[in-house]
Coordinates of C-alpha atoms and ligand atoms in Angstrom, one line a residue:
M26 CA 20.0 0.8 20.2
D27 CA 20.4 2.0 16.7
T28 CA 16.8 3.3 15.1
I29 CA 15.9 3.9 11.0
L30 CA 13.3 6.4 10.2
V31 CA 10.5 4.8 7.8
V32 CA 8.7 7.3 5.6
N33 CA 5.5 7.2 3.4
A34 CA 5.1 10.5 1.8
G35 CA 1.8 11.5 0.2
S36 CA 0.7 14.7 -1.4
S37 CA -0.8 16.3 1.8
S38 CA 0.6 14.4 4.8
V39 CA 3.8 12.7 5.7
K40 CA 3.4 9.4 7.7
F41 CA 6.7 8.4 9.7
Q42 CA 7.6 5.5 11.9
I43 CA 10.6 4.4 14.0
F44 CA 12.3 1.4 14.3
A45 CA 14.9 0.0 16.7
F46 CA 17.1 -2.4 15.8
D47 CA 20.0 -4.4 17.5
G48 CA 22.4 -6.2 14.7
G49 CA 20.2 -8.7 12.7
G50 CA 17.2 -9.0 14.7
R51 CA 13.6 -7.8 14.0
P52 CA 13.4 -4.0 13.9
E53 CA 10.7 -3.3 17.0
R54 CA 8.5 -0.6 16.1
Q55 CA 8.9 2.7 18.7
I56 CA 7.2 5.6 17.2
K57 CA 4.4 6.3 14.8
G58 CA 3.3 9.8 13.6
Q59 CA 2.4 12.0 10.5
V60 CA 2.4 15.4 9.8
D61 CA -1.0 16.3 7.6
G62 CA -2.3 19.5 6.3
I63 CA 0.9 20.2 4.4
G64 CA 0.5 24.0 3.2
S65 CA -3.1 24.6 4.4
R66 CA -3.1 23.5 8.2
P67 CA 0.2 21.7 9.3
R68 CA -0.2 19.5 12.0
L69 CA 2.3 17.1 13.6
R70 CA 1.1 13.8 15.4
A71 CA 2.7 11.0 17.3
A72 CA 2.1 8.4 19.4
N73 CA 4.5 5.4 21.0
V74 CA 3.9 1.9 20.8
K75 CA 1.2 1.4 23.3
G76 CA -0.7 4.6 22.1
D77 CA 0.3 7.4 24.5
K78 CA 0.4 10.8 22.8
L79 CA 3.8 12.1 22.6
V80 CA 3.2 15.4 20.4
D81 CA 0.5 16.8 18.8
R82 CA 1.4 20.2 17.4
D83 CA 0.2 23.1 14.9
F84 CA 2.2 24.8 12.1
P85 CA 1.5 27.8 10.6
A86 CA 0.5 27.0 7.1
D87 CA 3.6 28.8 5.4
S88 CA 6.3 27.1 7.4
V89 CA 5.2 23.5 5.9
R90 CA 4.4 24.0 2.6
D91 CA 6.0 20.9 0.7
V92 CA 6.5 17.1 1.8
P93 CA 10.5 17.8 2.2
A94 CA 9.5 20.7 4.7
A95 CA 7.0 18.2 6.6
L96 CA 10.0 15.6 7.4
H97 CA 11.9 18.3 8.3
V98 CA 9.7 19.3 11.2
A99 CA 9.4 15.4 11.9
G100 CA 12.9 15.3 11.9
D101 CA 13.4 18.4 14.3
W102 CA 10.9 16.8 16.6
L103 CA 12.6 13.3 16.7
R104 CA 16.1 14.7 17.5
E105 CA 15.2 17.9 19.7
E106 CA 12.6 16.0 21.9
Q107 CA 12.8 12.7 21.2
R108 CA 17.2 12.5 20.9
I109 CA 16.2 10.3 17.9
T110 CA 19.0 10.5 15.1
P111 CA 18.1 7.6 12.9
L112 CA 21.2 5.8 10.7
A113 CA 19.4 5.5 7.7
V114 CA 15.7 5.9 5.8
G115 CA 13.4 3.6 4.2
H116 CA 10.8 5.0 1.9
R117 CA 7.7 3.7 0.2
V118 CA 7.9 4.4 -3.4
V119 CA 4.7 3.2 -5.2
H120 CA 6.3 2.7 -8.2
G121 CA 9.9 0.8 -9.2
G122 CA 9.0 0.8 -13.1
P123 CA 9.6 -2.4 -15.2
D124 CA 13.4 -2.2 -13.6
Y125 CA 13.2 -2.7 -9.7
D126 CA 11.9 -6.1 -8.7
R127 CA 13.3 -5.2 -5.1
P128 CA 14.2 -2.6 -2.8
V129 CA 17.3 -0.6 -3.9
V130 CA 19.7 1.9 -1.8
L131 CA 19.1 5.0 -3.3
D132 CA 21.9 7.6 -4.9
H133 CA 21.4 10.7 -7.5
G134 CA 21.5 7.8 -10.5
V135 CA 18.7 5.7 -8.9
V136 CA 16.7 9.1 -7.8
A137 CA 17.1 10.0 -11.9
R138 CA 15.5 6.9 -12.8
L139 CA 12.9 6.6 -10.9
E140 CA 11.9 10.3 -11.8
R141 CA 11.3 9.1 -15.3
Y142 CA 8.3 6.9 -13.8
A143 CA 6.7 9.9 -12.2
S144 CA 4.3 9.9 -15.4
L145 CA 3.3 6.4 -14.6
A146 CA 2.3 7.5 -11.0
P147 CA 1.4 11.5 -11.2
L148 CA -0.3 11.5 -7.9
H149 CA 2.4 9.6 -5.9
Q150 CA 6.0 9.0 -7.2
P151 CA 6.6 13.0 -7.4
H152 CA 5.7 13.4 -3.3
N153 CA 7.2 10.3 -2.7
L154 CA 10.8 11.3 -4.4
A155 CA 10.8 14.8 -3.0
P156 CA 11.9 14.1 0.8
I157 CA 14.5 11.6 -0.9
R158 CA 15.8 14.3 -2.8
S159 CA 16.1 16.4 -0.1
L160 CA 17.9 14.7 2.3
M161 CA 20.0 14.0 -0.2
T162 CA 21.4 17.3 -0.6
N163 CA 21.2 17.9 3.1
L164 CA 22.6 15.1 4.8
P165 CA 24.5 13.3 1.4
N166 CA 26.2 10.6 3.7
L167 CA 23.0 9.5 5.3
P168 CA 21.8 5.8 3.7
Q169 CA 18.4 5.8 2.3
V170 CA 16.4 2.9 0.6
A171 CA 13.1 2.9 -1.9
C172 CA 10.7 0.1 -1.4
F173 CA 8.5 -0.5 -4.1
D174 CA 4.8 -1.6 -4.4
T175 CA 5.0 -3.1 -7.4
A176 CA 8.3 -4.7 -7.2
F177 CA 6.4 -7.8 -5.7
H178 CA 4.8 -8.2 -8.8
R179 CA 7.7 -7.9 -11.2
A180 CA 8.2 -11.4 -11.7
H181 CA 4.5 -12.5 -13.2
G182 CA 4.9 -14.2 -16.6
A183 CA 4.4 -12.2 -20.0
L184 CA 0.6 -13.0 -20.1
A185 CA -0.3 -11.5 -16.7
D186 CA 2.5 -8.7 -17.3
H187 CA 0.7 -7.3 -21.2
Y188 CA -2.0 -5.6 -22.2
A189 CA -3.6 -6.3 -25.7
I190 CA -1.7 -3.2 -27.4
P191 CA 0.7 -2.6 -29.7
R192 CA 4.0 -3.8 -28.0
R193 CA 5.9 -0.5 -28.1
L194 CA 3.6 0.3 -25.5
H195 CA 4.6 -2.5 -23.4
E196 CA 8.3 -1.5 -24.3
E197 CA 7.6 2.2 -23.2
G198 CA 6.5 0.7 -19.5
V199 CA 2.5 0.4 -20.0
R200 CA 2.0 -2.8 -18.1
R201 CA -0.1 -4.6 -16.1
Y202 CA 2.3 -3.7 -12.4
G203 CA 0.0 -4.2 -9.6
F204 CA 0.1 -2.7 -6.4
H205 CA 0.2 -3.3 -2.5
G206 CA 3.3 -5.3 -3.3
L207 CA 4.6 -4.3 0.5
S208 CA 1.5 -5.8 2.0
Y209 CA 1.5 -9.1 -0.1
E210 CA 5.2 -9.5 0.7
Y211 CA 4.6 -9.2 4.2
I212 CA 1.9 -11.6 4.2
A213 CA 4.2 -13.8 2.0
N214 CA 6.4 -13.5 4.3
A215 CA 4.4 -14.4 7.6
L216 CA 2.3 -17.1 6.4
P217 CA 5.1 -20.0 7.0
G218 CA 4.7 -18.8 10.5
T219 CA 0.7 -18.3 11.2
A220 CA -0.1 -20.8 8.1
P221 CA 2.8 -23.1 7.2
E222 CA 0.0 -25.6 5.9
I223 CA -0.6 -23.3 2.9
A224 CA 2.4 -21.1 2.3
N225 CA 3.7 -23.0 -0.2
G226 CA 0.0 -23.5 -1.9
R227 CA -2.4 -21.4 -4.1
V228 CA -3.5 -18.4 -2.2
I229 CA -5.5 -15.3 -2.6
V230 CA -4.9 -12.6 -0.5
A231 CA -7.2 -9.9 -0.4
H232 CA -5.9 -6.5 0.5
L233 CA -9.2 -4.6 1.3
G234 CA -8.7 -1.0 2.4
N235 CA -9.1 2.3 1.5
G236 CA -7.4 1.1 -1.8
A237 CA -8.0 -2.3 -2.5
S238 CA -7.0 -5.2 -4.7
M239 CA -6.1 -8.8 -4.3
C240 CA -3.2 -10.9 -5.1
A241 CA -2.9 -14.6 -6.7
M242 CA 0.0 -16.1 -4.5
K243 CA 1.5 -19.6 -5.5
A244 CA 4.3 -20.9 -2.9
G245 CA 4.4 -16.9 -1.9
K246 CA 5.5 -15.3 -4.8
S247 CA 2.8 -13.2 -7.0
V248 CA 1.6 -14.7 -10.2
E249 CA -1.5 -12.1 -10.9
S250 CA -3.1 -9.1 -9.7
T251 CA -6.2 -7.4 -9.9
M252 CA -3.8 -4.0 -10.6
G253 CA -2.6 -3.2 -13.7
F254 CA -1.1 0.1 -15.2
T255 CA -2.0 2.1 -12.1
A256 CA -4.2 1.6 -9.0
L257 CA -7.2 2.5 -10.2
D258 CA -8.2 -1.0 -11.9
G259 CA -9.7 -4.2 -10.5
L260 CA -11.7 -4.1 -7.2
V261 CA -14.3 -1.6 -6.2
M262 CA -12.3 1.1 -3.5
G263 CA -13.4 3.9 -1.4
T264 CA -13.3 6.8 -4.2
R265 CA -11.9 4.9 -7.4
P266 CA -14.3 2.7 -9.7
G267 CA -12.0 -0.1 -10.1
Q268 CA -12.4 -2.1 -13.2
L269 CA -13.7 0.1 -15.7
D270 CA -14.6 0.1 -19.7
P271 CA -11.9 2.6 -20.9
G272 CA -15.2 3.5 -23.4
V273 CA -16.4 5.4 -20.4
V274 CA -13.5 7.9 -19.9
L275 CA -13.8 8.2 -23.8
Y276 CA -17.2 9.4 -23.1
L277 CA -16.6 11.5 -20.1
M278 CA -13.7 13.4 -22.4
A279 CA -16.0 13.8 -25.5
E280 CA -19.3 14.3 -24.5
R281 CA -18.9 15.8 -21.1
G282 CA -15.8 17.9 -22.0
M283 CA -13.6 16.7 -19.4
S284 CA -10.1 17.3 -19.7
A285 CA -7.2 14.7 -18.8
S286 CA -6.9 16.4 -15.1
S287 CA -10.3 16.6 -14.6
A288 CA -10.9 12.7 -15.4
Q289 CA -8.2 11.9 -13.5
H290 CA -9.5 13.6 -10.4
F291 CA -13.1 11.9 -10.9
L292 CA -11.4 8.3 -11.5
Y293 CA -9.2 8.7 -8.1
R294 CA -11.3 11.2 -5.7
E295 CA -15.0 11.2 -6.6
C296 CA -15.9 7.2 -8.1
G297 CA -16.1 3.8 -6.0
L298 CA -17.9 3.8 -2.7
K299 CA -18.6 7.3 -2.6
G300 CA -19.6 7.3 -5.6
L301 CA -22.0 4.6 -5.8
S302 CA -23.1 5.4 -2.8
G303 CA -23.3 9.3 -2.2
V304 CA -23.0 8.6 1.2
S305 CA -19.4 7.8 1.8
N306 CA -16.0 6.4 1.0
D307 CA -15.9 4.7 4.5
M308 CA -16.6 1.1 4.9
R309 CA -17.6 1.8 8.7
E310 CA -20.0 4.6 7.9
L311 CA -21.6 2.6 5.0
E312 CA -22.1 -0.2 7.2
A313 CA -23.7 2.0 9.6
S314 CA -26.2 3.6 7.3
A315 CA -29.4 3.1 6.7
D316 CA -29.5 4.5 3.0
P317 CA -30.0 2.0 0.7
N318 CA -27.6 3.5 -1.8
A319 CA -25.0 2.5 1.1
A320 CA -26.1 -1.3 1.0
F321 CA -26.1 -1.4 -2.8
A322 CA -22.4 -0.2 -2.4
I323 CA -21.8 -2.7 -0.2
D324 CA -23.5 -5.4 -2.5
Y325 CA -21.8 -4.4 -5.2
F326 CA -18.0 -4.2 -3.3
T327 CA -18.6 -7.8 -2.5
Y328 CA -19.8 -8.9 -6.0
R329 CA -16.8 -7.4 -7.4
I330 CA -14.6 -9.2 -5.2
G331 CA -16.2 -12.4 -5.6
L332 CA -16.1 -12.1 -9.6
N333 CA -12.3 -11.3 -9.3
A334 CA -11.5 -14.1 -6.9
G335 CA -13.2 -16.4 -9.6
M336 CA -10.4 -14.7 -12.3
L337 CA -7.8 -15.5 -9.7
T338 CA -8.6 -19.0 -9.3
A339 CA -8.4 -19.2 -12.8
A340 CA -5.1 -17.8 -12.6
L341 CA -3.6 -20.3 -10.2
Q342 CA -5.7 -23.0 -11.6
G343 CA -7.3 -24.0 -8.3
L344 CA -7.2 -22.4 -4.5
D345 CA -5.9 -23.9 -1.4
A346 CA -6.1 -20.8 0.9
F347 CA -8.0 -17.2 1.1
V348 CA -6.4 -14.6 2.9
F349 CA -7.9 -11.2 4.3
T350 CA -5.8 -8.4 5.2
A351 CA -6.0 -4.2 5.7
G352 CA -8.3 -2.1 7.1
I353 CA -11.8 -3.7 6.2
G354 CA -10.3 -7.3 5.5
E355 CA -9.1 -7.3 9.0
N356 CA -11.8 -5.7 10.8
S357 CA -15.1 -6.0 9.5
S358 CA -16.4 -9.5 10.0
S359 CA -19.9 -8.8 8.3
I360 CA -18.0 -7.6 4.9
R361 CA -16.0 -11.0 5.3
A362 CA -19.3 -12.8 5.7
R363 CA -20.8 -11.3 2.4
I364 CA -17.6 -12.2 0.7
A365 CA -17.5 -16.0 2.0
E366 CA -20.9 -16.3 0.7
R367 CA -20.6 -15.3 -2.7
L368 CA -17.3 -17.8 -2.5
A369 CA -19.2 -20.7 -1.3
W370 CA -19.2 -22.5 -4.7
L371 CA -15.7 -22.7 -4.3
G372 CA -15.9 -24.7 -1.2
I373 CA -15.7 -21.8 1.4
A374 CA -17.6 -21.4 4.8
L375 CA -16.8 -19.3 7.8
D376 CA -17.3 -20.3 10.9
P377 CA -19.4 -17.5 12.5
V378 CA -17.8 -17.5 16.0
E379 CA -14.4 -17.5 14.7
N380 CA -15.0 -14.6 12.0
G381 CA -16.9 -12.6 15.2
R382 CA -13.9 -12.5 17.2
H383 CA -11.5 -11.7 14.2
A384 CA -9.8 -15.1 14.8
S385 CA -6.4 -16.0 12.7
R386 CA -8.5 -18.7 11.0
I387 CA -12.2 -18.3 10.5
S388 CA -13.5 -20.8 8.3
S389 CA -15.1 -23.6 9.4
A390 CA -13.7 -27.0 10.3
G391 CA -15.6 -28.3 7.0
S392 CA -14.4 -25.4 4.2
R393 CA -12.7 -26.8 1.5
V394 CA -10.9 -24.1 1.2
P395 CA -9.5 -22.5 4.7
V396 CA -9.5 -18.3 5.0
Y397 CA -7.8 -16.8 7.4
V398 CA -7.3 -13.0 8.8
V399 CA -3.7 -11.6 8.8
P400 CA -2.8 -8.2 9.6
T401 CA -0.6 -6.8 7.2
D402 CA 2.6 -4.5 7.9
E403 CA 4.0 -2.7 5.5
E404 CA 6.0 -0.5 7.5
L405 CA 8.0 -3.3 9.1
M406 CA 8.4 -4.6 5.6
I407 CA 10.3 -1.3 4.7
A408 CA 12.3 -1.4 8.4
Q409 CA 13.3 -4.7 7.4
H410 CA 14.4 -4.2 4.0
T411 CA 16.2 -1.0 5.1
V412 CA 18.3 -2.7 7.6
A413 CA 19.0 -5.8 5.2
L414 CA 20.2 -3.4 2.9
I415 CA 22.4 -0.9 4.5
W416 CA 24.2 -3.7 6.4
K417 CA 24.7 -5.4 3.4
H418 CA 26.1 -2.4 1.8
Q419 CA 28.1 -0.6 4.3
P420 CA 28.9 -2.9 7.2
G421 CA 30.2 -1.4 10.0
Q422 CA 31.0 1.6 8.4
K423 CA 30.4 5.0 10.3
R424 CA 27.5 6.2 9.3
E425 CA 25.6 9.4 9.1
S426 CA 22.5 10.3 10.8
A427 CA 19.0 11.8 9.8
S428 CA 18.2 14.9 11.4
Ligands
ADP524 P1 -5.6 2.8 3.6 O1 -5.6 2.3 2.4 O2 -6.0 4.2 4.0 O3 -4.5 2.2 4.7 P2 -7.1 1.3 5.6 O4 -6.1 -0.2 5.3 O5 -6.6 1.8 7.1 O6 -6.7 2.0 4.5 O7 -8.1 0.9 5.6 C1 -9.3 1.6 5.6 C2 -11.0 1.1 5.5 O8 -10.8 0.1 6.5 C3 -12.0 2.6 5.5 O9 -12.9 2.1 4.7 C4 -12.8 1.6 6.9 O10 -14.0 2.0 7.0 C5 -12.5 0.5 7.1 N1 -12.4 -0.3 8.7 C6 -11.7 0.2 9.5 N2 -12.1 -0.5 10.6 C7 -13.3 -1.0 10.1 C8 -14.5 -1.9 10.7 N3 -14.2 -1.8 12.0 N4 -15.4 -2.0 9.9 C9 -15.6 -1.9 8.8 N5 -14.7 -1.4 8.0 C10 -13.5 -0.9 8.5

C-alpha cells in the first residue's frame, strides 16, 4: 500500500504521521511520531496506531540543529527501520495569506509567495517552510502539498475580514484571517455523518486546546471567527491573552520599555491561563489545583467563551447547534458543563450523564440547542487533501519517494 507523510513543524519540534492509502480510499493512520528538543536535547519518538512504542531515541544536540535536520532524522528512521518511503508529503502551514483559500501543490513560486507571509506569522511560518525548502532541494520530484490554517476562513464576507483601519493596510494583508481552519474543516466534513440534522444549520464550533478559538459556521462554511490577524486574538489560551485592548501593548512598550520582540514573547508565552493563574497553562493542572487564582483563571476562560459565543450567535443571526472539540473540549466534562451554564440563556442544557461519558451528543432532551462533542483530526484532513491534490495533478505518474 502507498503511504504519505504528514508534517507539522514548529520551532522546537517536528510532529509527523504516516498514512496509508489505496486508490481513492480514506487514508489510514499508521504511525504517529515527533522529533522534539531540536538544538537542545533532540529526541525521536514514534508509536503505531495502537499506541505501541516503535522508537524512543536521543541524539546529540549538534546533530539535530534545526527543523530540516529533525525531519531528516525522522525520514531516515522511516526508510531504514520501518521500510517506509512516502510517495508525497503534506505540510501544515499556518498562513496562506489573502490568496490561498485551499491547499496547494508546492513549487518554488508558491514557496516564494508563502515566504512573503512570514511577517504575518513570524513564530510559525518560517519553521513550516524550512523543511519544505529542504525537501525540494534534496528530492525535487517528491510531491509536496501545503494545507493552511487560514484557508477555511477565506470565504468570510468583507465585514468579517476587515479591521477599522485605513484600507491600504488591508491591501497589505492586515486582515482578520482566523486560524484552526484544518480543525474546523474536519468538523464541517464530519457533521453530515455524526449529526446530519445540524450539518446545514448555524453552528458554533469551539476548538478548545492549548490554542483556542471559536468558528461560526453556516451550512459547513466559516462566516466568522474569534481569531483575527494573528492567533493572539479572541479566547483566553494556555499562554496567550486572547482579546486585549491594543492600548495595553502601547502601555507595555511606552511605560514598561518593552521592545517589539519582548512584547511578542510576553503575549505568546506569558499570558492567558498561565499569566492569570500563576499556576499553569495546562487545564488539567488548573482543574486539579486548590489555588484560588487557578479557579479564577478557569472562571475567566469560561466567561470569555460565553461572551464570544454571544458575538458569534449574532454573526449567525441565531444558533442551531454548539460543538466542542480539541484537548479541553473533547476531554473536560466539567469545563463543558460550566460553558453550557453560561449559555443557558440561549436554550442550552447538558445531560450530565452523557456529558460525563463524553458522548457524541451531550445536551439534554429539552435543550433548545443541541450540543455535540466531535473529536478533531487535523492530520487526517492534511492527509486527505494531499492524496486528493497529488492524484489530481499527477495521475499515474511515477513519483519519487521521501526519505
Ligand atoms: P494543542 O493546541 O497543543 O494541540 P490540545 O488540543 O492537545 O492542544 O489541548 C491541550 C489542552 O487540553 C491542555 O490545556 C490540556 O490540559 C487539556 N486537556 C487534555 N485532556 C484534558 C482533560 N482530561 N481534562 C482537562 N483538560 C484536558
